[in-house]
Tab-separated table of C-alpha atoms in Angstrom:
chain	number	residue	atom	x	y	z
A	1	MET	CA	27.920	23.431	-36.589
A	2	ASN	CA	24.347	23.248	-36.963
A	3	GLY	CA	23.487	21.540	-33.641
A	4	MET	CA	22.356	18.238	-35.487
A	5	LYS	CA	23.513	14.921	-34.121
A	6	THR	CA	25.574	12.793	-36.339
A	7	ILE	CA	24.404	9.245	-37.281
A	8	LEU	CA	26.601	6.730	-39.167
A	9	ILE	CA	24.949	4.020	-41.280
A	10	ILE	CA	26.765	0.899	-42.204
A	11	ASP	CA	24.924	-1.382	-44.486
A	12	ASP	CA	26.118	-3.239	-47.775
A	13	MET	CA	22.677	-2.606	-49.276
A	14	GLU	CA	22.461	0.896	-51.234
A	15	ASP	CA	18.958	0.595	-51.106
A	16	ASN	CA	18.919	0.268	-47.307
A	17	ILE	CA	20.721	3.344	-46.683
A	18	ASN	CA	18.869	5.331	-49.187
A	19	THR	CA	15.824	4.262	-47.357
A	20	LEU	CA	17.285	5.187	-43.865
A	21	MET	CA	18.743	8.635	-45.377
A	22	SER	CA	15.166	9.443	-46.418
A	23	LEU	CA	13.603	9.049	-43.146
A	24	LEU	CA	16.585	10.729	-41.110
A	25	ASP	CA	18.346	13.252	-43.354
A	26	ASP	CA	16.025	16.299	-42.169
A	27	LYS	CA	16.513	15.417	-38.598
A	28	TYR	CA	20.033	14.421	-38.230
A	29	ASP	CA	23.484	14.924	-40.019
A	30	ILE	CA	24.012	11.500	-41.976
A	31	LEU	CA	27.098	9.719	-43.090
A	32	ALA	CA	27.388	6.405	-44.579
A	33	SER	CA	29.505	3.332	-45.902
A	34	LEU	CA	28.684	0.222	-47.947
A	35	ASP	CA	31.236	-2.115	-45.539
A	36	GLY	CA	32.559	-2.504	-42.146
A	37	GLU	CA	35.911	-1.259	-43.124
A	38	SER	CA	35.075	1.733	-44.438
A	39	GLY	CA	32.696	2.596	-41.564
A	40	LEU	CA	35.679	2.111	-39.183
A	41	ASP	CA	37.903	4.672	-41.406
A	42	ILE	CA	34.973	7.209	-41.350
A	43	LEU	CA	34.864	6.584	-37.555
A	44	ALA	CA	38.699	7.320	-37.204
A	45	ASP	CA	38.608	10.321	-39.327
A	46	GLU	CA	35.350	12.119	-37.864
A	47	GLU	CA	35.173	13.276	-34.266
A	48	ASN	CA	31.487	13.693	-33.371
A	49	ILE	CA	29.500	10.561	-34.502
A	50	ASP	CA	26.594	10.072	-32.209
A	51	LEU	CA	25.065	6.960	-33.058
A	52	ILE	CA	26.016	4.126	-35.205
A	53	LEU	CA	23.088	2.026	-37.184
A	54	LEU	CA	24.789	-1.003	-38.419
A	55	ASP	CA	23.733	-4.037	-40.372
A	56	ILE	CA	25.085	-7.585	-39.246
A	57	LEU	CA	25.078	-9.420	-42.392
A	58	MET	CA	27.618	-7.841	-44.648
A	59	PRO	CA	30.335	-9.635	-46.775
A	60	GLY	CA	33.674	-9.579	-45.508
A	61	MET	CA	33.563	-7.868	-42.410
A	62	ASP	CA	30.224	-8.376	-40.807
A	63	GLY	CA	28.317	-5.927	-38.027
A	64	PHE	CA	29.634	-7.880	-35.178
A	65	GLU	CA	33.218	-7.636	-35.893
A	66	VAL	CA	32.689	-4.200	-36.761
A	67	CYS	CA	31.002	-3.751	-33.158
A	68	ARG	CA	33.348	-5.501	-31.294
A	69	ARG	CA	36.525	-3.293	-33.035
A	70	LEU	CA	34.413	-0.320	-31.981
A	71	LYS	CA	34.127	-1.321	-28.166
A	72	SER	CA	37.964	-2.139	-28.077
A	73	ASN	CA	38.738	1.192	-29.372
A	74	PHE	CA	38.833	3.831	-26.397
A	75	LYS	CA	38.036	6.672	-28.981
A	76	THR	CA	34.718	4.868	-30.253
A	77	LYS	CA	33.705	2.385	-27.526
A	78	ASP	CA	30.957	4.829	-26.008
A	79	ILE	CA	29.458	5.393	-29.398
A	80	PRO	CA	25.891	3.698	-29.140
A	81	VAL	CA	25.304	1.180	-31.723
A	82	ILE	CA	21.855	-0.320	-33.060
A	83	PHE	CA	21.873	-3.266	-34.922
A	84	ILE	CA	19.653	-3.245	-38.192
A	85	THR	CA	18.765	-6.505	-39.760
A	86	ALA	CA	16.517	-8.658	-41.134
A	87	ASP	CA	17.474	-11.777	-39.041
A	88	ASN	CA	15.442	-11.929	-36.007
A	89	ASN	CA	16.843	-15.534	-34.514
A	90	GLU	CA	17.105	-15.267	-30.966
A	91	ASN	CA	20.450	-16.225	-30.876
A	92	THR	CA	21.164	-13.333	-33.124
A	93	ILE	CA	19.741	-10.802	-31.098
A	94	GLU	CA	21.554	-12.347	-28.188
A	95	LYS	CA	24.885	-12.002	-29.883
A	96	ALA	CA	24.254	-8.437	-30.901
A	97	TYR	CA	23.687	-7.391	-27.136
A	98	GLU	CA	26.958	-9.227	-26.104
A	99	MET	CA	28.971	-7.443	-28.978
A	100	GLY	CA	28.228	-4.300	-27.160
A	101	GLY	CA	24.899	-3.099	-29.193
A	102	VAL	CA	22.657	-0.900	-27.157
A	103	ASP	CA	19.567	-2.016	-29.306
A	104	TYR	CA	18.048	-3.824	-31.920
A	105	ILE	CA	15.784	-3.148	-34.687
A	106	THR	CA	14.256	-5.640	-37.473
A	107	LYS	CA	13.497	-4.826	-40.906
A	108	PRO	CA	10.990	-4.029	-42.456
A	109	LEU	CA	11.511	-0.670	-40.477
A	110	ASN	CA	8.756	1.083	-38.969
A	111	ALA	CA	9.354	4.767	-38.969
A	112	ARG	CA	7.902	5.640	-35.833
A	113	GLU	CA	9.827	2.909	-33.904
A	114	LEU	CA	12.930	3.702	-35.499
A	115	PHE	CA	12.741	7.489	-34.532
A	116	SER	CA	11.654	6.427	-30.853
A	117	ARG	CA	14.577	4.209	-30.079
A	118	ILE	CA	17.464	6.685	-32.018
A	119	ASN	CA	16.147	9.254	-29.822
A	120	THR	CA	15.958	7.497	-26.615
A	121	HIS	CA	19.550	6.272	-27.310
A	122	LEU	CA	20.687	9.681	-28.277
A	123	SER	CA	19.521	11.102	-25.059
A	124	LEU	CA	20.669	8.094	-22.812
A	125	SER	CA	24.469	8.803	-24.680
A	126	GLU	CA	24.091	12.554	-23.926
A	127	GLN	CA	23.119	11.749	-20.163
A	128	LYS	CA	26.128	9.501	-19.767
A	129	HIS	CA	28.754	11.798	-21.362
A	130	LEU	CA	27.450	14.720	-19.186
A	131	LEU	CA	27.588	12.226	-15.966
A	132	GLU	CA	31.121	11.514	-16.959
A	133	LYS	CA	32.065	14.755	-17.343
A	134	ASP	CA	30.984	16.129	-13.871
A	135	LEU	CA	32.302	12.829	-12.231
A	136	GLN	CA	35.896	13.627	-13.759
A	137	ALA	CA	35.201	17.138	-12.478
A	138	ASN	CA	34.382	15.919	-8.845
A	139	ILE	CA	37.257	13.882	-8.672
A	140	THR	CA	39.633	16.575	-9.636
A	141	LEU	CA	38.009	18.817	-6.971
A	142	LEU	CA	38.154	16.152	-4.362
A	143	ASN	CA	41.795	15.735	-5.105
A	144	GLN	CA	42.325	19.362	-4.065
A	145	TYR	CA	39.989	19.321	-1.140
A	146	LYS	CA	41.565	16.184	0.484
A	147	ASP	CA	44.283	17.846	2.143
A	148	VAL	CA	41.826	20.626	3.788
A	149	VAL	CA	39.717	17.885	4.768
A	150	ASP	CA	42.271	15.951	6.308
A	151	ILE	CA	43.024	18.582	8.975
A	152	SER	CA	39.868	19.517	9.799
A	153	THR	CA	38.259	15.972	10.156
A	154	ILE	CA	38.672	12.479	11.148
A	155	VAL	CA	39.743	10.833	7.980
A	156	SER	CA	40.576	7.150	6.673
A	157	LYS	CA	41.174	5.494	3.396
A	158	THR	CA	40.302	1.629	2.531
A	159	ASN	CA	41.079	-0.553	-0.011
A	160	LEU	CA	38.742	-2.534	-2.285
A	161	GLN	CA	39.443	-5.431	0.173
A	162	GLY	CA	38.172	-3.401	3.154
A	163	LYS	CA	41.438	-2.867	4.601
A	164	ILE	CA	42.627	0.348	6.028
A	165	THR	CA	45.453	2.088	4.123
A	166	TYR	CA	45.624	5.562	5.741
A	167	VAL	CA	44.510	7.261	9.011
A	168	ASN	CA	45.120	10.863	9.988
A	169	ASP	CA	46.178	12.247	13.183
A	170	ALA	CA	42.512	13.103	14.209
A	171	PHE	CA	41.372	9.143	13.791
A	172	MET	CA	44.348	8.001	16.052
A	173	LYS	CA	43.553	10.606	18.642
A	174	ILE	CA	39.889	9.676	18.924
A	175	SER	CA	40.433	5.692	18.703
A	176	GLY	CA	43.421	5.381	20.736
A	177	TYR	CA	45.329	3.268	18.331
A	178	THR	CA	48.596	3.946	16.803
A	179	LYS	CA	49.106	3.856	12.853
A	180	ASP	CA	50.994	0.722	12.886
A	181	GLU	CA	47.934	-0.980	14.809
A	182	LEU	CA	45.394	0.137	12.011
A	183	LEU	CA	46.976	-0.060	8.788
A	184	GLY	CA	46.049	-3.430	7.348
A	185	LYS	CA	43.419	-4.219	9.528
A	186	SER	CA	39.601	-3.697	8.645
A	187	HIS	CA	37.210	-1.382	10.361
A	188	ASN	CA	35.985	-4.102	12.371
A	189	ILE	CA	39.113	-2.966	15.046
A	190	ILE	CA	36.776	-0.293	16.054
A	191	ARG	CA	33.529	-1.632	15.662
A	192	HIS	CA	31.014	-1.319	18.325
A	193	PRO	CA	28.738	-4.348	19.419
A	194	ASP	CA	25.638	-1.991	19.457
A	195	VAL	CA	25.847	-1.602	15.833
A	196	PRO	CA	23.633	-4.101	14.007
A	197	SER	CA	25.372	-6.054	11.228
A	198	SER	CA	22.706	-4.809	8.579
A	199	VAL	CA	24.185	-1.075	8.847
A	200	PHE	CA	27.573	-2.596	7.813
A	201	LYS	CA	25.708	-4.765	5.084
A	202	ASP	CA	24.066	-1.635	3.971
A	203	LEU	CA	27.145	0.277	3.936
A	204	TRP	CA	29.423	-1.938	1.760
A	205	GLU	CA	26.547	-2.475	-0.640
A	206	THR	CA	26.066	1.144	-1.098
A	207	ILE	CA	29.882	2.347	-1.740
A	208	LYS	CA	30.742	-1.026	-3.944
A	209	SER	CA	27.826	0.596	-6.146
A	210	LYS	CA	29.952	3.776	-6.561
A	211	HIS	CA	27.162	5.589	-4.192
A	212	MET	CA	27.983	7.737	-1.098
A	213	TRP	CA	26.847	6.301	2.328
A	214	GLN	CA	26.461	8.603	5.337
A	215	GLY	CA	25.183	7.714	8.730
A	216	GLU	CA	25.742	7.672	12.584
A	217	VAL	CA	27.764	5.410	13.726
A	218	LYS	CA	28.948	4.594	17.068
A	219	ASN	CA	32.708	3.024	17.476
A	220	LEU	CA	34.892	1.348	19.995
A	221	LYS	CA	37.863	2.548	21.382
A	222	LYS	CA	41.261	0.631	22.087
A	223	ASP	CA	40.215	1.542	25.886
A	224	GLY	CA	37.004	-0.002	25.760
A	225	SER	CA	34.940	3.333	25.698
A	226	TYR	CA	33.013	4.264	22.783
A	227	TYR	CA	32.692	7.592	20.376
A	228	VAL	CA	30.099	8.299	18.040
A	229	VAL	CA	30.528	10.193	14.622
A	230	GLN	CA	28.814	11.646	11.723
A	231	SER	CA	30.357	9.596	8.747
A	232	VAL	CA	30.436	10.114	4.952
A	233	ILE	CA	31.881	7.307	2.943
A	234	MET	CA	32.721	7.856	-0.694
A	235	PRO	CA	33.959	5.489	-3.437
A	236	ILE	CA	37.127	7.041	-5.265
A	237	LEU	CA	36.773	6.546	-8.977
A	238	ASP	CA	39.649	6.655	-11.659
A	239	SER	CA	39.064	8.437	-15.136
A	240	LYS	CA	36.987	4.928	-16.096
A	241	GLY	CA	34.766	5.040	-13.676
A	242	ASN	CA	36.564	2.012	-11.716
A	243	ILE	CA	36.795	2.190	-7.774
A	244	GLU	CA	40.426	2.951	-6.546
A	245	GLU	CA	39.762	3.238	-2.943
A	246	PHE	CA	37.144	4.455	-0.343
A	247	ILE	CA	37.357	7.660	2.066
A	248	SER	CA	35.731	8.076	5.051
A	249	VAL	CA	35.139	11.723	6.630
A	250	ARG	CA	33.859	11.589	10.149
A	251	HIS	CA	32.720	14.418	12.454
A	252	ASP	CA	32.873	13.573	16.286
A	253	ILE	CA	29.206	13.965	17.516
A	254	THR	CA	29.693	12.122	20.792
A	255	ASP	CA	28.569	14.847	23.312
A	256	ILE	CA	25.616	15.324	20.793
A	257	TYR	CA	24.866	11.887	21.060
A	258	ASN	CA	25.155	11.403	24.965
A	259	LEU	CA	22.893	14.725	25.341
A	260	GLN	CA	20.294	13.257	22.955
A	261	LYS	CA	20.477	9.912	25.059
A	262	GLU	CA	19.789	11.618	28.173
A	263	ILE	CA	16.980	13.497	26.603
A	264	GLU	CA	15.486	10.488	25.346
A	265	ASP	CA	16.102	8.316	28.781
A	266	THR	CA	14.470	11.246	30.585
A	267	GLN	CA	11.645	11.264	28.524
A	268	LYS	CA	10.810	7.996	28.768
A	269	GLU	CA	11.069	8.060	32.465
A	270	VAL	CA	8.927	11.023	32.347
A	271	VAL	CA	6.200	8.899	30.425
A	272	PHE	CA	6.608	5.941	32.307
A	273	THR	CA	6.037	7.723	35.612
A	274	MET	CA	2.996	9.954	34.310
A	275	GLY	CA	1.696	6.505	33.268
A	276	ALA	CA	2.110	5.175	36.840
A	277	ILE	CA	0.567	7.949	38.436
A	278	GLY	CA	-2.642	7.627	36.262
A	279	GLU	CA	-2.747	4.250	37.330
A	280	THR	CA	-2.041	4.931	41.231
A	281	ARG	CA	-4.850	7.649	40.970
A	282	SER	CA	-7.283	4.886	39.934
A	283	LYS	CA	-5.939	2.633	42.712
A	284	GLU	CA	-3.977	0.285	40.200
A	285	THR	CA	-0.643	-0.334	40.688
A	286	GLY	CA	2.705	0.826	39.097
A	287	ASN	CA	3.600	-2.884	37.879
A	288	HIS	CA	0.291	-2.870	35.647
A	289	VAL	CA	2.018	-0.249	32.997
A	290	LYS	CA	4.985	-2.263	33.288
A	291	ARG	CA	3.174	-5.294	32.352
A	292	VAL	CA	1.195	-3.722	29.646
A	293	ALA	CA	4.634	-2.121	28.402
A	294	GLU	CA	6.289	-5.505	28.162
A	295	TYR	CA	2.908	-7.422	26.737
A	296	SER	CA	2.999	-4.839	24.088
A	297	ARG	CA	6.424	-5.427	23.277
A	298	LEU	CA	6.231	-8.894	23.142
A	299	LEU	CA	3.112	-8.343	20.635
A	300	ALA	CA	4.775	-5.976	18.547
A	301	GLN	CA	7.872	-8.207	18.122
A	302	TYR	CA	5.525	-11.320	16.876
A	303	VAL	CA	3.398	-8.828	14.442
A	304	GLY	CA	6.906	-7.952	12.885
A	305	LEU	CA	7.102	-4.501	13.552
A	306	SER	CA	10.417	-2.636	13.188
A	307	GLN	CA	12.768	-2.521	16.396
A	308	GLU	CA	12.183	1.270	16.372
A	309	ASP	CA	8.647	0.777	16.291
A	310	ILE	CA	8.679	-1.940	18.957
A	311	THR	CA	10.700	0.268	21.295
A	312	LEU	CA	8.408	3.330	20.818
A	313	LEU	CA	5.389	1.277	21.318
A	314	ALA	CA	6.893	-0.263	24.446
A	315	ASP	CA	7.760	3.153	26.008
A	316	ALA	CA	4.859	4.883	25.062
A	317	SER	CA	2.064	2.184	26.420
A	318	PRO	CA	2.475	3.096	30.231
A	319	MET	CA	0.602	6.448	29.053
A	320	HIS	CA	-2.579	4.733	27.756
A	321	ASP	CA	-4.650	5.483	30.609
A	322	ILE	CA	-2.966	8.801	31.689
A	323	GLY	CA	-6.286	10.562	30.703
A	324	LYS	CA	-7.741	9.177	34.089
A	325	VAL	CA	-6.272	12.056	35.740
A	326	GLY	CA	-8.888	14.083	34.497
A	327	ILE	CA	-11.870	11.915	36.056
A	328	PRO	CA	-13.567	12.816	39.082
A	329	ASP	CA	-12.617	10.769	42.047
A	330	ASN	CA	-16.151	9.493	42.772
A	331	ILE	CA	-16.453	7.906	39.399
A	332	LEU	CA	-12.796	6.664	39.117
A	333	HIS	CA	-13.116	5.059	42.575
A	334	LYS	CA	-16.487	3.672	42.379
A	335	PRO	CA	-16.666	0.304	43.886
A	336	GLY	CA	-19.908	-0.482	41.950
A	337	LYS	CA	-21.269	-0.674	38.087
A	338	LEU	CA	-21.016	2.924	36.888
A	339	THR	CA	-24.375	4.450	35.935
A	340	GLU	CA	-25.122	5.711	32.064
A	341	ASP	CA	-23.939	9.175	32.792
A	342	GLU	CA	-20.812	8.334	34.831
A	343	PHE	CA	-19.505	5.630	32.153
A	344	ILE	CA	-19.883	8.442	29.531
A	345	ILE	CA	-17.676	10.813	31.594
A	346	MET	CA	-15.279	7.355	32.396
A	347	ARG	CA	-14.759	7.027	28.496
A	348	MET	CA	-13.676	10.526	28.301
A	349	HIS	CA	-10.350	9.685	29.562
A	350	ALA	CA	-9.166	8.548	26.075
A	351	GLU	CA	-9.737	11.713	24.414
A	352	LEU	CA	-8.576	13.367	27.394
A	353	GLY	CA	-5.084	11.341	27.300
A	354	HIS	CA	-5.033	12.274	23.579
A	355	LYS	CA	-5.292	15.769	24.256
A	356	MET	CA	-2.614	15.968	26.807
A	357	LEU	CA	-0.161	14.479	24.394
A	358	ALA	CA	-1.039	15.015	20.798
A	359	HIS	CA	0.550	18.776	20.423
A	360	SER	CA	4.131	17.142	20.876
A	361	ASN	CA	6.119	16.329	17.744
A	362	ARG	CA	8.444	14.140	19.486
A	363	PRO	CA	7.839	10.534	18.345
A	364	LEU	CA	7.404	8.865	21.792
A	365	LEU	CA	4.590	11.145	22.923
A	366	LYS	CA	2.957	11.052	19.423
A	367	THR	CA	3.017	7.301	19.846
A	368	ALA	CA	1.704	7.736	23.308
A	369	ALA	CA	-1.013	9.950	22.219
A	370	LYS	CA	-2.389	7.495	19.652
A	371	VAL	CA	-2.230	4.800	22.060
A	372	ALA	CA	-4.329	6.741	24.885
A	373	LEU	CA	-6.635	7.735	22.089
A	374	GLU	CA	-7.564	4.180	20.453
A	375	HIS	CA	-7.016	1.514	23.444
A	376	HIS	CA	-10.536	1.352	23.980
A	377	GLU	CA	-11.481	1.170	20.085
A	378	ARG	CA	-12.921	-2.473	19.074
A	379	TRP	CA	-12.271	-4.128	15.919
A	380	ASP	CA	-16.125	-4.797	15.226
A	381	GLY	CA	-16.230	-0.948	15.352
A	382	PHE	CA	-18.542	-0.420	18.544
A	383	GLY	CA	-15.440	0.987	20.576
A	384	TYR	CA	-14.843	4.605	21.763
A	385	PRO	CA	-14.081	7.199	21.311
A	386	LYS	CA	-13.820	7.132	17.473
A	387	HIS	CA	-15.834	4.088	16.630
A	388	LEU	CA	-13.220	2.711	14.422
A	389	LYS	CA	-13.038	-0.596	13.023
A	390	GLU	CA	-10.525	-3.284	12.079
A	391	GLU	CA	-7.445	-1.879	10.684
A	392	GLU	CA	-8.736	1.933	10.941
A	393	ILE	CA	-7.215	1.376	14.399
A	394	SER	CA	-3.704	1.740	14.578
A	395	ILE	CA	-1.699	-1.286	14.975
A	396	GLU	CA	-0.547	0.406	18.074
A	397	GLY	CA	-3.893	0.738	19.377
A	398	ARG	CA	-4.686	-2.670	18.545
A	399	ILE	CA	-1.740	-4.087	20.462
A	400	THR	CA	-2.519	-1.963	23.742
A	401	ALA	CA	-5.873	-2.982	23.918
A	402	ILE	CA	-4.987	-6.700	24.042
A	403	ALA	CA	-2.161	-6.044	26.623
A	404	ASP	CA	-4.577	-3.989	28.446
A	405	VAL	CA	-7.620	-5.887	28.956
A	406	PHE	CA	-5.308	-9.284	29.464
A	407	ASP	CA	-3.576	-7.415	32.507
A	408	ALA	CA	-6.734	-5.445	33.577
A	409	LEU	CA	-9.026	-9.081	33.559
A	410	GLY	CA	-6.208	-10.683	35.884
A	411	SER	CA	-5.787	-7.967	38.500
A	412	ASP	CA	-7.842	-6.770	41.312
A	413	ARG	CA	-9.706	-3.683	40.722
A	414	VAL	CA	-11.658	-1.523	42.862
A	415	TYR	CA	-14.956	-2.429	40.908
A	416	LYS	CA	-13.985	-6.400	40.837
A	417	GLU	CA	-11.679	-9.019	41.683
A	418	ALA	CA	-9.173	-10.814	39.481
A	419	TRP	CA	-10.531	-13.368	37.010
A	420	GLU	CA	-9.075	-17.173	36.975
A	421	ASP	CA	-7.307	-17.659	33.793
A	422	GLU	CA	-9.551	-20.140	32.097
A	423	ARG	CA	-12.114	-17.490	32.533
A	424	ILE	CA	-9.687	-14.706	30.846
A	425	PHE	CA	-8.704	-17.205	27.988
A	426	GLU	CA	-12.459	-17.959	27.314
A	427	TYR	CA	-13.389	-14.218	27.226
A	428	PHE	CA	-10.283	-13.519	24.617
A	429	LYS	CA	-11.393	-16.494	22.621
A	430	GLU	CA	-15.079	-14.862	22.564
A	431	GLN	CA	-13.983	-11.476	21.703
A	432	GLN	CA	-11.599	-12.611	18.794
A	433	GLY	CA	-12.871	-10.692	15.782
A	434	LYS	CA	-15.289	-8.747	17.725
A	435	GLN	CA	-13.332	-6.502	20.732
A	436	PHE	CA	-9.868	-7.651	19.636
A	437	ASP	CA	-7.777	-8.098	16.283
A	438	PRO	CA	-8.197	-12.031	15.578
A	439	LYS	CA	-4.637	-12.049	14.388
A	440	LEU	CA	-3.250	-10.496	17.452
A	441	VAL	CA	-5.321	-12.982	19.614
A	442	ASP	CA	-3.800	-15.850	17.750
A	443	LEU	CA	-0.499	-14.466	18.418
A	444	PHE	CA	-1.682	-13.927	21.940
A	445	PHE	CA	-2.358	-17.934	22.218
A	446	GLU	CA	0.297	-19.013	20.382
A	447	ASN	CA	2.954	-17.387	22.622
A	448	LEU	CA	0.974	-17.526	25.809
A	449	ASP	CA	3.658	-19.158	27.909
A	450	LYS	CA	5.615	-15.619	27.164
A	451	PHE	CA	2.903	-13.633	28.220
A	452	LEU	CA	2.514	-15.459	31.347
A	453	GLU	CA	6.485	-15.178	32.271
A	454	ILE	CA	6.042	-11.654	32.031
A	455	ARG	CA	3.062	-11.517	34.350
A	456	ASN	CA	4.905	-13.731	36.943
A	457	GLN	CA	8.070	-11.458	36.605
A	458	PHE	CA	6.060	-8.283	37.465
A	459	LYS	CA	3.441	-9.467	39.806
A	460	ASP	CA	1.787	-7.127	42.098
A	461	ASN	CA	3.156	-6.806	45.853
A	462	LYS	CA	0.242	-7.389	48.005
């Protein structure tokens, strides 16, 4: 063996074969046949043909019939076939691909194109063979490992229709169902309403495309309680690469999930409490941070943020003024207009709040730090502390700016009385594209009734 790839040329014109051989024989081992029957005989005798260059228009058996026979033979079906012909009719080209050809080259031949096409398809074929070899090895190993996995984890198998065909003892124990109650049912029997349907849509699309899916899933027990698993679902393929069934291996992470949820709930409570402390210190009510949180949630929904980002912003926005804890009382509680020097100090609360929160890697506190820093930036660039403009300001900062100002203008403060609604609305129209993101202002007015509902729901107690 010289390590060279072997190419079989089948063409009824000897001149065409000679031309191809003159181009290829120093780079490949070349075999040739002047008709389809002889070409098939060569393929029956030779074990290692890597690619076939096949003419279409031949007497007796044409190239299409040769290709059809190749693709119906298990031994030769995976050999890539490149059709070479002078016929560039669209229907002929379409039929060439329908018959199983991987490519189509028209005469007269261009040497560079010929080499490029051949090398591409030899490389693709080699990669395909390697993948198939690895796949077969993995299936063999999987069959050996299944028994080990079965006794150590929660296991189920599902057929192509999504019906449960096997469950192990651990599955029955954690779900509370018997084998008879589970077999023949879909996994909807343990589906928890908290899990979005999009998760299961992604799951099925992934495994039906012969890929592994993994993720965290909350399931429903027979008694109505829940359990949470880290799940890996794998399509099991036969030797031809067809899906036979799906196997799911799960690990119970309910305790970890509950602990994480408790941590997150505690974190949210701390964030809200700290925000309320900041507002109380500046003689504003705790309901201010509630309203700002809900206004922010609403705007985030209308602007199209993901559910995760909407929740993060709503939970983080109460911290927008936390930096006020570092502002002296004589400035924070001053009933009249601040002097220029006092206003410089007051403006420091944005950076103070950011510094208090910026060192955490937790998403909630990172979002809170961003909001604290940017909620006084302006769309026109004349805000503070960084003089950011337009979309240089994060969407979280732009949303909180509107939520904060809307609530502040409608509330009594130490330095002013609450404005009437018409005056507030006029201010927002006047500041659209100046202080505020114009698109967010449009969304605010388009859904004004929802914002007023929130304001009424969380009224201050006077």
